Coordinates of C-alpha atoms (C1' of nucleotides) in Angstrom, one line a residue:
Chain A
X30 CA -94.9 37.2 15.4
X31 CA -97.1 34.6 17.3
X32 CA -97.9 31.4 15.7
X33 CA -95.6 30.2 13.0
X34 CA -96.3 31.8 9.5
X35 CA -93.0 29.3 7.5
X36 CA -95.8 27.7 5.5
X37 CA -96.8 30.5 3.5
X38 CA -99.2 27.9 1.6
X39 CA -102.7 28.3 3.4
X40 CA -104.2 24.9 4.6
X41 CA -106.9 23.4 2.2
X42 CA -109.8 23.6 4.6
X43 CA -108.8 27.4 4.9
X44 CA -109.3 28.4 1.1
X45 CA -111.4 26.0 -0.8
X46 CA -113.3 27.9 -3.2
X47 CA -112.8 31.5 -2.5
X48 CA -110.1 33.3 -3.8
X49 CA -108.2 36.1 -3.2
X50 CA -108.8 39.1 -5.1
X51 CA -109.3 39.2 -9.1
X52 CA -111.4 35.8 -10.5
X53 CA -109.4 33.4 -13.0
X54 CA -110.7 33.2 -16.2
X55 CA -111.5 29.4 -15.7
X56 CA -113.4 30.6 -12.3
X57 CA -115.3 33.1 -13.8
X58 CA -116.5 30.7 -17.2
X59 CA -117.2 27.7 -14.4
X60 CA -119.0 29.8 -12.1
X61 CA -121.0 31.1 -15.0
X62 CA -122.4 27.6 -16.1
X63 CA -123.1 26.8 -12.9
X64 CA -125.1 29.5 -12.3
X65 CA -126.7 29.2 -15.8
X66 CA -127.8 25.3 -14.7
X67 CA -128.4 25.7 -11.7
X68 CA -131.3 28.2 -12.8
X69 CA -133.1 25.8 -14.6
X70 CA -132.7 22.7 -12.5
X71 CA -134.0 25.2 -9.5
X72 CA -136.6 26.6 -11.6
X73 CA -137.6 23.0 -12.5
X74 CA -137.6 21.1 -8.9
X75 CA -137.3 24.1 -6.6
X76 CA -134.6 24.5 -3.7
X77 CA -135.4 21.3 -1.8
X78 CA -136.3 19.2 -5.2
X79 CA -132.9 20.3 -7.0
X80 CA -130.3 18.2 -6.4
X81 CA -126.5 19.3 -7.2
X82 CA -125.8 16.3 -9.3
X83 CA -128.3 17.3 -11.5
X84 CA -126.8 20.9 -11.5
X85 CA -123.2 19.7 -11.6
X86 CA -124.0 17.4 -14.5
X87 CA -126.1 20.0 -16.5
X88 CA -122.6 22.2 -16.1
X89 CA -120.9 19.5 -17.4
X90 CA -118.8 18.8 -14.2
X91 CA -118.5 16.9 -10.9
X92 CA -120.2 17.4 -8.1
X93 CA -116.8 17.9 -5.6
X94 CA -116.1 20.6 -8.3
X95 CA -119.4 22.5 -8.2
X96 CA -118.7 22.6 -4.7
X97 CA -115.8 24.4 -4.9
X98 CA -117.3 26.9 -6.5
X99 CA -120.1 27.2 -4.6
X100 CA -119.8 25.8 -1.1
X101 CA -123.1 25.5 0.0
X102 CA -126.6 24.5 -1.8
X103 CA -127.8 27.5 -0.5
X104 CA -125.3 29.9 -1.2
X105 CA -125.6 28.9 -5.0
X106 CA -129.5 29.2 -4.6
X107 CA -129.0 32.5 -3.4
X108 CA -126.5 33.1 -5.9
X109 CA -129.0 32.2 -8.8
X110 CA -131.7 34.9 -7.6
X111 CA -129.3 38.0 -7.1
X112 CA -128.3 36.8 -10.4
X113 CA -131.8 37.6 -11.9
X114 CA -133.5 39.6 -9.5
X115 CA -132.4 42.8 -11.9
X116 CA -133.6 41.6 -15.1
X117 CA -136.9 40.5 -13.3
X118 CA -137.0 44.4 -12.1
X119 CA -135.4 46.2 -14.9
X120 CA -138.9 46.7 -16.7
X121 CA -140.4 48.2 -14.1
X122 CA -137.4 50.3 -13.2
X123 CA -137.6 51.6 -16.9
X124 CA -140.9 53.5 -16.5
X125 CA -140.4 57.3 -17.0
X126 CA -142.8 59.8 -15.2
X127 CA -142.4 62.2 -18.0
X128 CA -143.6 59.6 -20.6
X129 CA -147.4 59.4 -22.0
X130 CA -149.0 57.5 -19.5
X131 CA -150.8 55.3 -21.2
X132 CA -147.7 54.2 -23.6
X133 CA -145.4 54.0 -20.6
X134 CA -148.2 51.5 -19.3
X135 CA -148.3 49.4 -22.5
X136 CA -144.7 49.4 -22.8
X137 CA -144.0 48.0 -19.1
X138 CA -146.9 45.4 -20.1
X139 CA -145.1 44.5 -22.7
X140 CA -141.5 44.6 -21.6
X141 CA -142.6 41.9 -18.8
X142 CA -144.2 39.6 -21.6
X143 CA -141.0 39.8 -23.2
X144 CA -139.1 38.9 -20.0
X145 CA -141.5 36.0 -19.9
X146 CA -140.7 34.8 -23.4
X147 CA -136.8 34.8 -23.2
X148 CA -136.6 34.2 -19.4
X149 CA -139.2 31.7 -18.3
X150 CA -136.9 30.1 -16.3
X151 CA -136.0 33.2 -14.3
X152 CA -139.8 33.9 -13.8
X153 CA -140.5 30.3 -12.5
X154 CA -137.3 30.3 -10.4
X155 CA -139.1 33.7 -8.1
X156 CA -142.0 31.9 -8.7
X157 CA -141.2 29.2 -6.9
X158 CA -139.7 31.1 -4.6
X159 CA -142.5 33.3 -3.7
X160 CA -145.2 31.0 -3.4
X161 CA -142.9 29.1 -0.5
X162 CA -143.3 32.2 1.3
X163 CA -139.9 33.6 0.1
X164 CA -137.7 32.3 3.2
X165 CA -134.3 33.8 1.4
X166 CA -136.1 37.1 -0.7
X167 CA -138.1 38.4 1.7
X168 CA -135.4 40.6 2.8
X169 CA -134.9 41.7 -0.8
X170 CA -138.5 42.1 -1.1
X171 CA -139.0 44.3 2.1
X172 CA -136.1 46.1 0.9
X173 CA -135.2 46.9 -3.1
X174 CA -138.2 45.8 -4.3
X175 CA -140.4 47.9 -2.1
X176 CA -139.0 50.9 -2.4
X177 CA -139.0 51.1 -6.4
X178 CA -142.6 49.8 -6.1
X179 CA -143.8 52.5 -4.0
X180 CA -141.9 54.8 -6.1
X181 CA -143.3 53.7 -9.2
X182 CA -146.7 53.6 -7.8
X183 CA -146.0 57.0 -6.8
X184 CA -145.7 57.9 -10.5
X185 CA -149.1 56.3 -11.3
X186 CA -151.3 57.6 -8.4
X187 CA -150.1 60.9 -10.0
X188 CA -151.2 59.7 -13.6
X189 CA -154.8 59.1 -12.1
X190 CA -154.9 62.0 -10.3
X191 CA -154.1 64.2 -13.5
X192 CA -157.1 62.2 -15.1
X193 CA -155.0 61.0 -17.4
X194 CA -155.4 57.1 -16.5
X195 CA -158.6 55.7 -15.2
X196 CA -158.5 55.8 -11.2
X197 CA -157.0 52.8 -9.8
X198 CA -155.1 52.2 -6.7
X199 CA -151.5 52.1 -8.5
X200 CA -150.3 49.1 -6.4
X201 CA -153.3 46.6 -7.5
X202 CA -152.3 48.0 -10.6
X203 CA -149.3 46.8 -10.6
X204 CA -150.1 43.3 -9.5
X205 CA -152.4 42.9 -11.9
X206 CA -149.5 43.4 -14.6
X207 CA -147.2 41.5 -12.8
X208 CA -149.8 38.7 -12.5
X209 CA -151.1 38.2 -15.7
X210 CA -147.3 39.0 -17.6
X211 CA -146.0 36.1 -15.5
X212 CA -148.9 34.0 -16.2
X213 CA -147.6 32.9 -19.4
X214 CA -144.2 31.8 -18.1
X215 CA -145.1 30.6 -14.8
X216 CA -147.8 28.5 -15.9
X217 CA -146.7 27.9 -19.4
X218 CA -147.8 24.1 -18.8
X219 CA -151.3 25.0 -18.2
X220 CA -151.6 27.4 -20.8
X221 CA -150.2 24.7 -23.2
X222 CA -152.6 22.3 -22.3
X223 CA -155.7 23.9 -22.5
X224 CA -154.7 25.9 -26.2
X225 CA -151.4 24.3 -27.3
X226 CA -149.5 27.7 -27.6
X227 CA -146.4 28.8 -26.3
X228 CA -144.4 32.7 -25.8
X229 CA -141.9 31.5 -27.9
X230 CA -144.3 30.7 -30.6
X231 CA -144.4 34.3 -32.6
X232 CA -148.1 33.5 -33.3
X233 CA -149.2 32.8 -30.4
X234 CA -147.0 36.0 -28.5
X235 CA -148.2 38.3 -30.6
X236 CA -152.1 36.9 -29.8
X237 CA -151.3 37.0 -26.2
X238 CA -149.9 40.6 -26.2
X239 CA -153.3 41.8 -28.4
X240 CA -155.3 40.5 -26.1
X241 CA -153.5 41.2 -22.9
X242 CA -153.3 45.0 -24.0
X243 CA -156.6 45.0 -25.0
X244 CA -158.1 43.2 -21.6
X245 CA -155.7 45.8 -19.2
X246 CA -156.2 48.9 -21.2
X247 CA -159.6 48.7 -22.6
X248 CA -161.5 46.6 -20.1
X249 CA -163.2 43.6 -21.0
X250 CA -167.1 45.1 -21.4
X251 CA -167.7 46.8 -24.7
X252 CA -167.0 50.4 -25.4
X253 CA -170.4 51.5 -26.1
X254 CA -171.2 49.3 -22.5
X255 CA -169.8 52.6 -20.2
Chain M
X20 CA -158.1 -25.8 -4.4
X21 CA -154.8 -25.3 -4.8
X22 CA -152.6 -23.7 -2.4
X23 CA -153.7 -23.7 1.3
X24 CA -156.3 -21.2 2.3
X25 CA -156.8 -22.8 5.9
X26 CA -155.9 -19.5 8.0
X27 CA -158.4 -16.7 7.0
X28 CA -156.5 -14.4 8.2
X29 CA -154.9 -12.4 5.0
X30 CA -151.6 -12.0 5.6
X31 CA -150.4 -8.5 6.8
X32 CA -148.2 -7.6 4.1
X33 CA -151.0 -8.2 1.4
X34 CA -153.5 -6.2 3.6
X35 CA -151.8 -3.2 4.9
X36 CA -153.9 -0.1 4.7
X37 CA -156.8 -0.6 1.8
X38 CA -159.7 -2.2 3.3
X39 CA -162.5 -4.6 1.8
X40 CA -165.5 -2.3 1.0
X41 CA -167.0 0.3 3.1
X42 CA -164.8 2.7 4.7
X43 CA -164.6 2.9 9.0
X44 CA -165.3 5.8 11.0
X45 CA -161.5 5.9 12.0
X46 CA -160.5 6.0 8.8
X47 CA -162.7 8.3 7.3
X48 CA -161.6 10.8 10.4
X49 CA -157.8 10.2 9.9
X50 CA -157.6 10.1 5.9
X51 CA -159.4 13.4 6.5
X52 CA -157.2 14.6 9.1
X53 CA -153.9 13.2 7.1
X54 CA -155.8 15.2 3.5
X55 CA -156.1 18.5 5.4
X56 CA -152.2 18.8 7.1
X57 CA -151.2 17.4 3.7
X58 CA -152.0 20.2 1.6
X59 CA -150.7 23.0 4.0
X60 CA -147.7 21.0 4.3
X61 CA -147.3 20.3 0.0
X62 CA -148.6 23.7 -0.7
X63 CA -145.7 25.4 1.7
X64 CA -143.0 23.0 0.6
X65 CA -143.5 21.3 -2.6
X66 CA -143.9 17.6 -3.4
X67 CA -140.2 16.8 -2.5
X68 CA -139.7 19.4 0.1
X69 CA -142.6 18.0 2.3
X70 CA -142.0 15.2 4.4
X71 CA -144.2 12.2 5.4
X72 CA -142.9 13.0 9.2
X73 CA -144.3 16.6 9.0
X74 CA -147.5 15.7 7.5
X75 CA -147.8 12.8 10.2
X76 CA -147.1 15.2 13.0
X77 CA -149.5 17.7 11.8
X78 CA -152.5 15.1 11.3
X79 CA -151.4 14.5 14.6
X80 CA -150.1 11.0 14.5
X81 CA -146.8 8.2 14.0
X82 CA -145.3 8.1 10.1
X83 CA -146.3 4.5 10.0
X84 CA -149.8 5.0 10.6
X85 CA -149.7 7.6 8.2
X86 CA -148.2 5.5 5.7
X87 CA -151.0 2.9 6.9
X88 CA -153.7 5.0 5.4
X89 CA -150.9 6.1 2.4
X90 CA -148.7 3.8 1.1
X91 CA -146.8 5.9 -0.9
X92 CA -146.2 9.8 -0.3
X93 CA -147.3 10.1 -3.8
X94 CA -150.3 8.4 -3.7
X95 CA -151.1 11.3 -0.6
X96 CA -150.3 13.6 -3.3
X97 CA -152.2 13.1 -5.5
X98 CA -155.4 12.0 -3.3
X99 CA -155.2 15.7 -2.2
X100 CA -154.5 17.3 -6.0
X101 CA -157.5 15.2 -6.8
X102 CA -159.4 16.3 -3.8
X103 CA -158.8 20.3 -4.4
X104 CA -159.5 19.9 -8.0
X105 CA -163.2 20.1 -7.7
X106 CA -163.1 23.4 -5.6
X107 CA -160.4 24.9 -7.9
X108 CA -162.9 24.2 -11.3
X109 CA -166.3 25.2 -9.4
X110 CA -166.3 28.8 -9.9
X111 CA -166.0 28.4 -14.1
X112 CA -168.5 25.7 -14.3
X113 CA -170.9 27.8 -12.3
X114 CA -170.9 30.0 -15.3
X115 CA -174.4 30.5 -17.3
X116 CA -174.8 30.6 -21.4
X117 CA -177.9 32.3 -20.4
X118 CA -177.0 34.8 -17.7
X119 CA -176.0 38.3 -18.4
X120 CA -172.3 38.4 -20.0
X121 CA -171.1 41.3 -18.1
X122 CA -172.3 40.2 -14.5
X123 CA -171.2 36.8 -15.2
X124 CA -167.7 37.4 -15.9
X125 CA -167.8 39.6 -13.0
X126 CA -169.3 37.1 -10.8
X127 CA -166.6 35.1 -12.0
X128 CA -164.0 37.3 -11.2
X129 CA -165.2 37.3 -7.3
X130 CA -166.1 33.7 -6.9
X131 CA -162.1 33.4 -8.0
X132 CA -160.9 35.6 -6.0
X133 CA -162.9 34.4 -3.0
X134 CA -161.1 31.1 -3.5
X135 CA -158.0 33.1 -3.6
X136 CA -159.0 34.2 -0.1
X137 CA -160.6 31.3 1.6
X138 CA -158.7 28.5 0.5
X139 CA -155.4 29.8 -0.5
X140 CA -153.2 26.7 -0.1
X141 CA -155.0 24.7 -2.3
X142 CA -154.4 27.4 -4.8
X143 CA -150.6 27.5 -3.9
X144 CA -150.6 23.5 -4.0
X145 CA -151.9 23.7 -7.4
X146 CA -149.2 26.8 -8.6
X147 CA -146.5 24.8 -7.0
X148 CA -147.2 21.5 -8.9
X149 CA -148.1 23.4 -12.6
X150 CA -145.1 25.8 -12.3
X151 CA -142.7 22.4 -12.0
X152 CA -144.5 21.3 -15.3
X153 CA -147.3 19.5 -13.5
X154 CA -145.5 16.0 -13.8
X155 CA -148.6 14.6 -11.9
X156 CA -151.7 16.8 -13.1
X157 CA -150.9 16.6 -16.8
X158 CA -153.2 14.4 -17.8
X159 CA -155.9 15.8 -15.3
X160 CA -155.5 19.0 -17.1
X161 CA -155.7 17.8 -21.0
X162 CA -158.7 15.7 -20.1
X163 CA -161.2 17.7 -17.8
X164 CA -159.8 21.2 -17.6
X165 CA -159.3 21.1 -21.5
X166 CA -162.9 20.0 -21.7
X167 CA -164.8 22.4 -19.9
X168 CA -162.5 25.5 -20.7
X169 CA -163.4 24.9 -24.6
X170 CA -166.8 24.9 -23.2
X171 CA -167.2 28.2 -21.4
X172 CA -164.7 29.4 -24.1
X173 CA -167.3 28.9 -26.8
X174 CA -170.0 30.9 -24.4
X175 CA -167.8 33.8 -24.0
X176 CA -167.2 33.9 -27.8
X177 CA -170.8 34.5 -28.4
X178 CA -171.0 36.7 -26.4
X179 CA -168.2 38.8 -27.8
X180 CA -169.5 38.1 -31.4
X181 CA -173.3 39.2 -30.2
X182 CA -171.1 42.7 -29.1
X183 CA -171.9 42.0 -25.5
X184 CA -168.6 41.9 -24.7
X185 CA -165.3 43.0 -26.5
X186 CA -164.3 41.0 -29.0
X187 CA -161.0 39.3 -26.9
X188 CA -160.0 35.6 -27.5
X189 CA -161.9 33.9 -24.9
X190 CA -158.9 31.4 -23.8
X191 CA -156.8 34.7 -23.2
X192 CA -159.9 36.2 -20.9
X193 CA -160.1 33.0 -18.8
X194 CA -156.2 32.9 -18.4
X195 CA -156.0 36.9 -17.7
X196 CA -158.6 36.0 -14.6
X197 CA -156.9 33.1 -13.7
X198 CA -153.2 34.8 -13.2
X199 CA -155.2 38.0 -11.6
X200 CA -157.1 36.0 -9.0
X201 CA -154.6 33.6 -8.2
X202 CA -151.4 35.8 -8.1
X203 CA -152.8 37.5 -4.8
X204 CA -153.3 33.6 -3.0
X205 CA -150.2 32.2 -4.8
X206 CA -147.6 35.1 -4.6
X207 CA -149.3 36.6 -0.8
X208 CA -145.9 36.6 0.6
X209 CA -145.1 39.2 -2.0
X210 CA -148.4 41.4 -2.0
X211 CA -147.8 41.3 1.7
X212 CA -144.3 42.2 1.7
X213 CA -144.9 45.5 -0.9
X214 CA -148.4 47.1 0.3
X215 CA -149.0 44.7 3.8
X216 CA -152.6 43.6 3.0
X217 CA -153.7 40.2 3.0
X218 CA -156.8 38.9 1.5
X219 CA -158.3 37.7 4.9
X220 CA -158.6 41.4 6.1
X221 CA -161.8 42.5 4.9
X222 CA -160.6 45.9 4.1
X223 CA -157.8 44.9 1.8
X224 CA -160.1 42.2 0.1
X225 CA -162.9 44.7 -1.1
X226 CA -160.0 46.9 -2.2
X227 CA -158.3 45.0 -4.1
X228 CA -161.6 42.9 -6.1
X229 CA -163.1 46.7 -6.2
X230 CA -159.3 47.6 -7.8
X231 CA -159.3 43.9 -9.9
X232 CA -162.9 44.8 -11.3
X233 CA -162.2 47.8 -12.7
X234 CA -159.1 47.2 -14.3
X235 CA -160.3 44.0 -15.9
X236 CA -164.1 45.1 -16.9
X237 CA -163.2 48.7 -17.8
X238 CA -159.7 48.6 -18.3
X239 CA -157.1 51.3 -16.9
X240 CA -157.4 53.9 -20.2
X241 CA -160.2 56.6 -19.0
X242 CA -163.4 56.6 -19.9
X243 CA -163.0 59.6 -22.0
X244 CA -159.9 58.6 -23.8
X245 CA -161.6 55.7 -25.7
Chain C
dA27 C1' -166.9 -13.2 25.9
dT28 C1' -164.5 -14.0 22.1
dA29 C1' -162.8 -13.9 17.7
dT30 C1' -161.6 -11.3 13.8
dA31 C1' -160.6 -7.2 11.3
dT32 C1' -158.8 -2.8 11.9
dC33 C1' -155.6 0.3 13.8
dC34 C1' -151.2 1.7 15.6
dT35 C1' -146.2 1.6 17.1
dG36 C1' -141.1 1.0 17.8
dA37 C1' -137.4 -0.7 15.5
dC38 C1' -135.3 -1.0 11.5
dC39 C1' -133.5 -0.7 6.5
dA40 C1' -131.8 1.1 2.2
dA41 C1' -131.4 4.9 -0.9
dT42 C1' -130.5 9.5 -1.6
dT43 C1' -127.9 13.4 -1.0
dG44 C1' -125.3 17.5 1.0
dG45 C1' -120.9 18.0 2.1
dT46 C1' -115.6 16.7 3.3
dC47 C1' -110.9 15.6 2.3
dA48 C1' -106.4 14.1 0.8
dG49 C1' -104.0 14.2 -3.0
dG50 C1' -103.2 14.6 -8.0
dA51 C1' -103.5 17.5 -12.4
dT52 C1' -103.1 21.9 -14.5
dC53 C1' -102.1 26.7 -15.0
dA54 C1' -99.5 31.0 -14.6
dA55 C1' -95.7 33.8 -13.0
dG56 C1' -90.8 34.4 -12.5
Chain N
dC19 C1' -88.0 25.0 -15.5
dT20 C1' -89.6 25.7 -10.9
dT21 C1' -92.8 26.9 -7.8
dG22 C1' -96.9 28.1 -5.7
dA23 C1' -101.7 28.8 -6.5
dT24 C1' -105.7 27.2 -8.6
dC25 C1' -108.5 23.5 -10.2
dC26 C1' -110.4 18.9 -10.1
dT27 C1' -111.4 14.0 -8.6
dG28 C1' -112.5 9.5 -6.3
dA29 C1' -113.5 7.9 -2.1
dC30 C1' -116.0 8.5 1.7
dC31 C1' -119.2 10.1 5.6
dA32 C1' -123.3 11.3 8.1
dA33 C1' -127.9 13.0 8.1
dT34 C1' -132.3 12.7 6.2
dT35 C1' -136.1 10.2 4.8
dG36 C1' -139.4 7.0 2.2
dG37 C1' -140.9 2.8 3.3
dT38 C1' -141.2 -2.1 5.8
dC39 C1' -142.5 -5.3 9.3
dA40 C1' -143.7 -8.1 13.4
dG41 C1' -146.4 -7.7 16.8
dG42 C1' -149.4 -5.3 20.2
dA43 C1' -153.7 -2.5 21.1
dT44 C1' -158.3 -1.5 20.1
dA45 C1' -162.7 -1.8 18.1
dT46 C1' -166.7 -4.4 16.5
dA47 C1' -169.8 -8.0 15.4
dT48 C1' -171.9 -12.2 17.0

DNA sequence: ATATATCCTGACCAATTGGTCAGGATCAAG
DNA sequence: CTTGATCCTGACCAATTGGTCAGGATATAT
């Protein structure tokens, strides 16, 4: 009833993009190199710096057609960080309470090193993100990523209290990983200039992860020092 | 000789902003005043996400007289990379061959993180700019930072081969301090948005370099366990 | 007081860029 | 093969923004 439904073909402006249920194959292939270019470029120039050219040619297409995939510059920016926000938290995610403590901590450490070396681009992308004061993940960040922090940090505070880590507040502990894991993919540039090494170099990962395990675990003063 | 040289007046295309020798008191104020809302500005939105506008209306004054002092918004950017750069190097020069290893690196450690805490945009304007592959600041950093980082690395290797510290690569030690002090000015939206502290409360500050200390100097193992 | 260099502004321009749209090409189902 | 949905494109638009410029205002030295 009401208006006229005899054009059962919905106007252009109406659709665009989204579809109706199930996603072609074609969608679902496109969408996925866009996303996968649209990661780099992003994590290269940042939301403001990227421009969708840039994406749209890096996924080998136009820019109208990029568009109707992805409407908006924002929605595909969006898109991008959902995309990686669970491989950026899967290693923390993965430590067990019932584990040794001290080779659940070294693991973690070194699960995020590894995230580093085969994802730098999906650390610089948060990165960026972050340090601009997180306009579109802070509501993630209050969210999901607080509550597995606090429960994680749960897990250590009870670690320290059972003597069998040293006594540290479990959320500076945390950071500290985060910090110095990221490090390396973040500001691979730096780190390249001063010693001319990179993650993906075997060498030079392995060097890192010695020392990194060494520095968090043991401490940087000597053991006979305590 | 040549061409005519009658009116003394240089024309004002030629002249524009850069003056003959000695700088006015005007200027001096306003370049300072453009330096200071250009680095808030650059370190919340990146080089391409800032614009001239903002920056003007922060310094308080028109885009054209902005671009009086700055002809290019590039040449702003890099006066203020340039301008930070001494702060951000300070606290690893002040580092002494002949002072003791252990309270050095820890003095270190602080003096970092107190940058991290008093001037935390020029640490942010510095992440943003290295994370995008520091286009601008590459040479900067193979020249100068190179320099004095092989420096204080070579100190901190004698040390560790006198046994007055563990025996950890010295580059790895600097960048482990680096990603630890920095991560809590550079990634503060995210430290805030987990455990709510900021560096400028004094409570949270003394936590977290008491928290940084120990995890860094002694490491997280126990005492006992080593 | 006056002249000259410095400082500042409104108006304007051109390039970039996010986004639209009408219509054509292609695919998939019947 | 037909038909409707999906996919793709060239042309285009409007907002933003870096940068220019002629000329007026202000400071400063003599």
């Amino acid at each position: 009833m009401t208006v006229t439904k005899l054009k059962k073909r919905r106007p252009k402006s109406e659709l665009g993009p989204p579809t109706n249920g199930n996603r072609t194959r074609i969608r679902a292939r496109n969408e996925d190199k866009i996303l996968d270019a649209a990661l780099e470029v992003f994590a290269d120039y940042g939301f403001k710096g990227a421009t969708i050219d840039q994406i749209a040619a890096r996924a080998g297409m136009s820019k109208p057609n990029l568009l109707y995939y992805f409407r908006r510059k924002r929605d595909l920016y969006v898109a991008v960080l959902e995309r990686t926000l669970d491989m950026w938290l899967e290693p923390l995610s993965a430590i067990r309470a019932d584990g040794d403590p001290a080779e659940e901590i070294r693991a973690y450490i070194n699960r995020k090193l590894e995230f580093s070396k085969v994802r730098p681009t999906a650390s610089r992308m948060f990165a960026n993100e972050i340090i601009q004061g997180a306009p579109l993940l802070k509501t993630i960040l209050h969210g999901g990523l607080r509550n597995i922090v606090d429960e994680k940090a749960a897990v250590i505070r009870g670690w320290a209290k059972a003597g069998k880590i040293a006594d540290i507040d479990p959320y500076h502990l945390i950071f500290v990983i985060w910090a110095v894991t990221q490090h390396y993919a973040d500001f691979a540039s730096q780190v390249e200039a001063v010693v001319g090494g990179r993650l993906s170099d075997r060498k030079f990962f392995r060097e890192t992860e010695t020392a990194i395990d060494h520095i968090l675990l043991r401490g940087i003063l000597p053991t006979e020092r305590i």
